[in-house]
Coordinates of C-alpha atoms and ligand atoms in Angstrom, one line a residue:
Chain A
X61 CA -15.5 -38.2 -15.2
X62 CA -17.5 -40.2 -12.3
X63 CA -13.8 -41.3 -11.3
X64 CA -12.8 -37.6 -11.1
X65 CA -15.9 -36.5 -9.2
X66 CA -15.2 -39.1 -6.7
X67 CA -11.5 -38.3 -6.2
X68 CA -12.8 -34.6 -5.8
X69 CA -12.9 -33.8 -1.9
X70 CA -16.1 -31.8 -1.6
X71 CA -15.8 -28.7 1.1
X72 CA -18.9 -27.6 2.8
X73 CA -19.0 -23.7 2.6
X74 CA -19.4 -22.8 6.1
X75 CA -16.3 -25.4 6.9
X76 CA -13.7 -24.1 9.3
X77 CA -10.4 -25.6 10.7
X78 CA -8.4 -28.0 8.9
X79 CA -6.8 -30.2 11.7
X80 CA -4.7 -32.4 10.5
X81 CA -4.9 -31.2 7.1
X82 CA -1.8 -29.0 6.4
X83 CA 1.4 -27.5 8.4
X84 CA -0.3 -23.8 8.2
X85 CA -2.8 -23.1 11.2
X86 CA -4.8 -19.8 11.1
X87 CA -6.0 -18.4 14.6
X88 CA -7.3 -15.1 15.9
X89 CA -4.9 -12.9 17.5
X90 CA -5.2 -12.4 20.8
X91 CA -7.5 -9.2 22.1
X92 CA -4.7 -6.0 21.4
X93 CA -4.7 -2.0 22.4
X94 CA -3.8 -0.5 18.9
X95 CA -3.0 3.1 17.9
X96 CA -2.7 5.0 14.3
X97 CA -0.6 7.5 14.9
X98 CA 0.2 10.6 12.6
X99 CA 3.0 13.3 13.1
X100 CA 5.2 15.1 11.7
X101 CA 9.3 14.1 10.9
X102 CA 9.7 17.3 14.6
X103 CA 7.3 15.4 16.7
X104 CA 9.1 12.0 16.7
X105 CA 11.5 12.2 19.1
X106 CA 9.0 12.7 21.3
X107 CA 6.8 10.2 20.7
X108 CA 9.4 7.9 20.4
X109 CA 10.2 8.7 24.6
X110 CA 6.9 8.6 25.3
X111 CA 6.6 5.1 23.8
X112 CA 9.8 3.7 25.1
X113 CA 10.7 2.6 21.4
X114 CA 12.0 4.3 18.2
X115 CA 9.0 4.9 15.7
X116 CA 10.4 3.1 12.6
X117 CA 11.1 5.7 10.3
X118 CA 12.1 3.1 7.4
X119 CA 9.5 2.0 4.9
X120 CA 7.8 -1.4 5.6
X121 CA 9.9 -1.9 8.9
X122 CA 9.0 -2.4 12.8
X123 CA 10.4 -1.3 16.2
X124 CA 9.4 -3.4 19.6
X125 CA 10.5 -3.3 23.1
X126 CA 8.4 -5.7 24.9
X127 CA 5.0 -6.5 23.7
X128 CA 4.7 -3.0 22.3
X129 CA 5.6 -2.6 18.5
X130 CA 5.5 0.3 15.9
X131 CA 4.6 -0.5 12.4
X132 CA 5.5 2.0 9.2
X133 CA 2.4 2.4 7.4
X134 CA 3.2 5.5 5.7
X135 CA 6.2 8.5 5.7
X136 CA 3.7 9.8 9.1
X137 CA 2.0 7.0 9.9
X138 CA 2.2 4.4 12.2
X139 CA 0.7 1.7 13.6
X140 CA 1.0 1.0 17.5
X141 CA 0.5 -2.6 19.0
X142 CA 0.6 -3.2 22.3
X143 CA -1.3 -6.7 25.0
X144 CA -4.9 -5.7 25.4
X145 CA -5.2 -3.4 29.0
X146 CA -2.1 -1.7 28.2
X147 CA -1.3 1.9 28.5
X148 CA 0.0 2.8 25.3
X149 CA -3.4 5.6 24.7
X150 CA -2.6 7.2 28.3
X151 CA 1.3 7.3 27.5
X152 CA 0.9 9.2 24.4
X153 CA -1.6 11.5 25.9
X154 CA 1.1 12.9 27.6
X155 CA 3.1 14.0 24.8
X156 CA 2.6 17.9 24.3
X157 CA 3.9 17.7 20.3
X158 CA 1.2 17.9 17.9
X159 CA 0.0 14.5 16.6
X160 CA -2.9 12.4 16.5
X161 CA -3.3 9.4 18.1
X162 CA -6.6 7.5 17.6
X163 CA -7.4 4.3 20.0
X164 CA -8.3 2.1 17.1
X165 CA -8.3 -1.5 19.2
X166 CA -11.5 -2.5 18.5
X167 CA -11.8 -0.9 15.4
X168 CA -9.1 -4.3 13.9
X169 CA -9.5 -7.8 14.4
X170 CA -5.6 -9.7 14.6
X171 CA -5.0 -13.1 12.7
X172 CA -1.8 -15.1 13.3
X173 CA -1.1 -17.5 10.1
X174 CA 1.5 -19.8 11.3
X175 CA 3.4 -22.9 10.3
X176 CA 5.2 -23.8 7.1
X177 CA 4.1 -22.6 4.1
X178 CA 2.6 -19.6 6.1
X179 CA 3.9 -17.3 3.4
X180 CA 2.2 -19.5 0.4
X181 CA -1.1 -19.1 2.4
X182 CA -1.1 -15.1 2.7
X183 CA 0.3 -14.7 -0.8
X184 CA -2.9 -17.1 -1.9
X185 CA -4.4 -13.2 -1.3
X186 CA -1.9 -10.5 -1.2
X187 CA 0.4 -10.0 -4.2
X188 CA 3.6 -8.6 -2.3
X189 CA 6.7 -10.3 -2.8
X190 CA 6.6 -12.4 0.8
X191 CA 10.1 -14.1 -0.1
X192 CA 12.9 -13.2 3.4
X193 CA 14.5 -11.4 1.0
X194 CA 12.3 -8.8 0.2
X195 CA 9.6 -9.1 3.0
X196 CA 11.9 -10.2 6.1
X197 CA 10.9 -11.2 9.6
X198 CA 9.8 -7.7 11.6
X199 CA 8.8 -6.6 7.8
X200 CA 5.1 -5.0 8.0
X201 CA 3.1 -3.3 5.4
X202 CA -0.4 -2.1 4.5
X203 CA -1.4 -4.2 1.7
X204 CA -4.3 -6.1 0.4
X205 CA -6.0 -9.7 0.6
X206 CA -7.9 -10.4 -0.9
X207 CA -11.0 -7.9 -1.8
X208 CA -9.9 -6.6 2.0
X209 CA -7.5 -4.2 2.9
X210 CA -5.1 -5.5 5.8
X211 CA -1.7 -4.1 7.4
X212 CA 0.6 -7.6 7.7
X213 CA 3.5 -8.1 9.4
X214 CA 5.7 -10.7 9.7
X215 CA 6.8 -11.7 13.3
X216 CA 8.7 -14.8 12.6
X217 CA 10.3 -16.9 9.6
X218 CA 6.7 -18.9 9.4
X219 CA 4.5 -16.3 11.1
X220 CA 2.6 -13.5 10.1
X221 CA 0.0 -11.8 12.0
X222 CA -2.9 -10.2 9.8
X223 CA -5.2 -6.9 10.8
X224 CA -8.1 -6.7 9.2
X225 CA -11.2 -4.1 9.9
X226 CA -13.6 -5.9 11.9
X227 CA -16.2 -5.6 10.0
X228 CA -14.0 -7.4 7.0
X229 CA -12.4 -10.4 10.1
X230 CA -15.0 -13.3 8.5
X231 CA -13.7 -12.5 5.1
X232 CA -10.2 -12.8 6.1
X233 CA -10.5 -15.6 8.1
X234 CA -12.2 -17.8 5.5
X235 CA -9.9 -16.5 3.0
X236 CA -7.4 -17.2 5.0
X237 CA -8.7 -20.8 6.4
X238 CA -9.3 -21.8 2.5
X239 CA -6.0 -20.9 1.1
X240 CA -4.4 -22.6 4.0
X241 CA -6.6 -25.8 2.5
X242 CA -5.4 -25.0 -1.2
X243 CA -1.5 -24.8 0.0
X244 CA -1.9 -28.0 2.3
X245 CA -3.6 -30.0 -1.1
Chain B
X282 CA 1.0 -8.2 -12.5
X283 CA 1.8 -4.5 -13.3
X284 CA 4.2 -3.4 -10.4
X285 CA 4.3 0.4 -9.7
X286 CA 7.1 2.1 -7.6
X287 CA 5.8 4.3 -4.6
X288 CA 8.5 6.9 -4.5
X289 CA 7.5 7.0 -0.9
X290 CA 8.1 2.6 -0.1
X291 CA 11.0 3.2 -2.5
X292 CA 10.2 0.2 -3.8
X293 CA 7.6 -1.1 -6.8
X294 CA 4.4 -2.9 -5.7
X295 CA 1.6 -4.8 -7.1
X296 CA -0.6 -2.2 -8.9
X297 CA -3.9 -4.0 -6.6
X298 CA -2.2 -1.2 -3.9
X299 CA -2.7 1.4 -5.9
X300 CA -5.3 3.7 -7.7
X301 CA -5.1 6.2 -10.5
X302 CA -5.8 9.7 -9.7
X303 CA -5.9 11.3 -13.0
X304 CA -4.3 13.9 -14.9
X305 CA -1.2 15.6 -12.9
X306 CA -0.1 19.1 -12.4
X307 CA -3.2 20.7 -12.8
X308 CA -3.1 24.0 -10.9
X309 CA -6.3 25.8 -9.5
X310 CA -6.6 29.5 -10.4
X311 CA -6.0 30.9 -7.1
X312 CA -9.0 33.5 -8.3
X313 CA -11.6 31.4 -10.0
X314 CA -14.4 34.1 -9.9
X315 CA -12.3 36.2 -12.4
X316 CA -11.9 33.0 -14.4
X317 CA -14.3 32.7 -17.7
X318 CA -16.7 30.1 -17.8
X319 CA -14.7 28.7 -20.6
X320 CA -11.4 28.6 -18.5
X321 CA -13.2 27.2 -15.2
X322 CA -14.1 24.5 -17.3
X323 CA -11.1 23.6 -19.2
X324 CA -9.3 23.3 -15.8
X325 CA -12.6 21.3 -14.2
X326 CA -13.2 19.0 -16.6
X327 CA -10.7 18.5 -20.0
X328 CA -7.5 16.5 -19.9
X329 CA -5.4 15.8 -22.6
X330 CA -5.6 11.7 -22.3
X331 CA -2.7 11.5 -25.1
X332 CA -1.7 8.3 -27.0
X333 CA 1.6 8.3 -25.4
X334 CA 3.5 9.9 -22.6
X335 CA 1.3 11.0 -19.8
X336 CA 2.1 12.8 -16.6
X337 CA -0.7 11.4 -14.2
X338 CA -1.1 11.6 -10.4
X339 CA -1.5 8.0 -8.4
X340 CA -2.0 7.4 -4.9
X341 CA -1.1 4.0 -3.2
X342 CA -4.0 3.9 -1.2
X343 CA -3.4 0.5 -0.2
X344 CA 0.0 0.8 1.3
X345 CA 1.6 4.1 2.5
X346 CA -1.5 5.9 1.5
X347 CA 0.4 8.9 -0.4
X348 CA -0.5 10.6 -3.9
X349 CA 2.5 10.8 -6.3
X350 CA 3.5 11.7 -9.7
X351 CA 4.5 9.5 -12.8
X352 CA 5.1 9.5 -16.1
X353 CA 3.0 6.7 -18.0
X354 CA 3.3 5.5 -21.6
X355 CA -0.5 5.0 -21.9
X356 CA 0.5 2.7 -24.9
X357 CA 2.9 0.3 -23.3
X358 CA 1.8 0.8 -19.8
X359 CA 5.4 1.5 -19.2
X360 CA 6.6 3.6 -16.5
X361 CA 9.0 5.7 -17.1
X362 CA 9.3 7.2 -13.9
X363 CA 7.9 7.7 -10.3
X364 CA 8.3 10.8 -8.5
X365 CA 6.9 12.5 -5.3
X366 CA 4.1 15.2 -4.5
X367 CA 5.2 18.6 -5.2
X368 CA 8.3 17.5 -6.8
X369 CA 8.8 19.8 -10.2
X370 CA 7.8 17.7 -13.9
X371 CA 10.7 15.8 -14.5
X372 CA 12.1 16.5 -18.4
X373 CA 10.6 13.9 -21.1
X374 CA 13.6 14.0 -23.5
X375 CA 16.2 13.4 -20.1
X376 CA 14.2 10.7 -19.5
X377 CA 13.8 8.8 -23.4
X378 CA 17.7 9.7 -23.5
X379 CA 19.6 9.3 -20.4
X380 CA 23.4 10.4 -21.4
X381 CA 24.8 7.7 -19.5
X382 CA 22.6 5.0 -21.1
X383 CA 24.1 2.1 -21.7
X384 CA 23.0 0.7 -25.6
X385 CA 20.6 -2.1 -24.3
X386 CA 17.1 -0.6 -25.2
X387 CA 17.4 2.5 -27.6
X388 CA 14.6 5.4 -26.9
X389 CA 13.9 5.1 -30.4
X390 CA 12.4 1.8 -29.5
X391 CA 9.6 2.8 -27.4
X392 CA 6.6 4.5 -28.6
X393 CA 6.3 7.5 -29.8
X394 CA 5.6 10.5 -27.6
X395 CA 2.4 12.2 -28.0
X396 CA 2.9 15.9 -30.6
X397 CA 1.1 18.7 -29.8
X398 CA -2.2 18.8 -30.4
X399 CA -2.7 15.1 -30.9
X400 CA -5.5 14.5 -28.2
Ligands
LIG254 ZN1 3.9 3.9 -0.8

C-alpha cells in the first residue's frame, strides 16, 4: 500500500502543460473570424460565390480555399472559419439570398490537440468513432466533450482543432490537458 | 454505448448527442377553442408510454441539431428504425417482417409489440 502511494504521481489540480510528458500537445488556437450560417438548399450557390468555396453540403465534411473553411454542422448549417481580421462577415453581407449569418468569433474559443495519439486524447471526452476510417482528415462535426458541447474537426492525421463556447474554453482545456496526461501514462 | 442513427448524418452516433423528445406524431387541433377540455388535455398531457414498440420524436441536439422520428422497442432499447421530420409513420408489421429477410434473427424473436389498450 505505502509502495503504491509512492509509485502514484500526484497532479496538483491547477497543473497545466505537460512538457516532456507525452507526444500529444494541446494549445489555443490562434484568434479566428467565425460565422454560423443558415440557408436554405436555393440560397447556396450564392453563398458559395460570395465565399469563394463550395459550402459542404455532405454530412460531417469540410470545404477550404485558403485559410477560409466551411464546416457541415447540420442539413442548413454551417460553420465559417476564416484568420482573425478577415472579411468573411463583409463578403456575405453582400449576398442578397436570404440567410443568416451571425459573426460568432468571439463567441468560440479554438484548441489545436496535436501529436500522436491526438485522437486517444479527444476521444478521452467525445464518444465518436475518431478512427480515419470513419472520422477522416477534413472530417468535422458538432459533438460533445466532455460535459461541453464542441464542433471538432480534424485538419490533419494527428490534428484536430476543438471550438468550444468561451465561456466552457477552461473546461476544455483542462479536459483536454488531463486526458492528454492519461494517454501519455 | 447506445448508438442512434440521425437520418440526417446518415450515420448512428453516440446517444450523449442526442435527447429524447417524447411521444411522436401528435397533431395539434388546428381549432383548439372548439376542442373539450377533456380532448385539449388528452392531446396536452397523455401518451401511451407502451411496453413495446414506441414511435417517439428525438432530436440530435448535439450534432446536426435536427428533430426526427423513430421507432423504439422501449423493452430492448432496440431501434427498429430512424426516419426524418414529416416523413409519414413507417408500417410496424413491414418492419418486424421484412419480405426479403434473410433467416438470421426471426421477428418472432424480439419482443412483443404492445396490443391495444395495454398502456
Ligand atoms: Zn444528425
Amino acid at each position: 500500500m505505502a509502495d503504491l502511494a509512492q509509485a502514484a504521481q500526484r497532479a496538483h489540480p491547477l497543473q497545466t502543460g505537460h512538457a516532456g510528458v507525452g507526444s500529444v500537445s494541446v494549445a489555443l488556437a490562434d484568434n479566428a473570424t467565425r460565422v454560423s450560417l443558415r440557408a436554405r438548399p436555393d440560397a447556396v450557390a450564392a453563398l458559395s460565390k460570395a465565399l469563394g468555396l463550395s459550402l459542404p453540403l455532405k454530412p460531417k465534411t469540410t470545404t477550404s480555399q485558403g485559410n477560409r473553411a466551411a464546416l457541415w454542422i447540420g442539413p442548413d448549417e454551417w460553420l465559417l472559419l476564416d484568420v482573425d481580421g478577415s472579411s468573411l462577415v463583409a463578403d456575405l453581407a453582400k449576398v442578397k439570398v436570404l440567410h443568416s449569418a451571425v459573426d460568432v468569433s468571439h463567441r468560440n474559443v479554438g484548441i489545436v490537440v496535436s501529436g500522436k495519439g491526438a485522437d486517444a486524447v479527444v476521444n478521452g471526452g467525445c464518444p465518436q468513432d475518431l478512427s480515419l476510417g470513419a472520422f477522416p482528415v477534413g472530417a468535422a462535426s458538432r459533438t460533445v466533450l466532455g460535459k461541453i458541447e464542441i464542433v471538432l474537426w480534424r485538419t490533419a492525421e494527428d490534428t484536430f482543432r476543438v471550438e468550444c463556447w468561451r465561456s466552457f474554453s477552461g473546461y476544455a482545456y483542462s479536459f483536454l490537458q488531463e486526458s492528454a496526461r492519461d494517454v501519455a501514462v | 454505448m447506445l448508438l442512434i442513427k440521425c437520418p440526417y448524418c446518415e450515420e448512428e452516433r453516440p446517444e450523449l448527442e442526442f435527447r429524447n423528445a417524447g411521444e411522436a406524431h401528435l397533431v395539434r387541433s388546428p381549432a383548439i377553442s372548439e376542442q373539450s377540455d377533456e380532448d385539449f388535455a388528452a392531446f396536452l398531457y397523455f401518451r401511451q408510454n407502451p411496453k413495446g414498440l414506441q414511435f417517439e420524436r428525438w432530436r440530435h441536439i448535439h450534432g446536426c441539431g435536427r428533430f426526427f422520428n423513430a421507432v423504439r422497442d422501449s423493452v430492448s432499447d432496440k431501434f427498429l428504425t430512424v426516419y426524418k421530420a414529416g416523413e409519414p409513420r413507417p408500417d410496424v408489421e413491414t418492419l418486424l417482417n421484412p419480405e426479403t429477410v434473410s433467416d438470421a434473427e426471426p421477428a418472432k424473436k424480439r419482443a412483443p409489440r404492445a396490443k391495444k389498450g395495454e398502456l
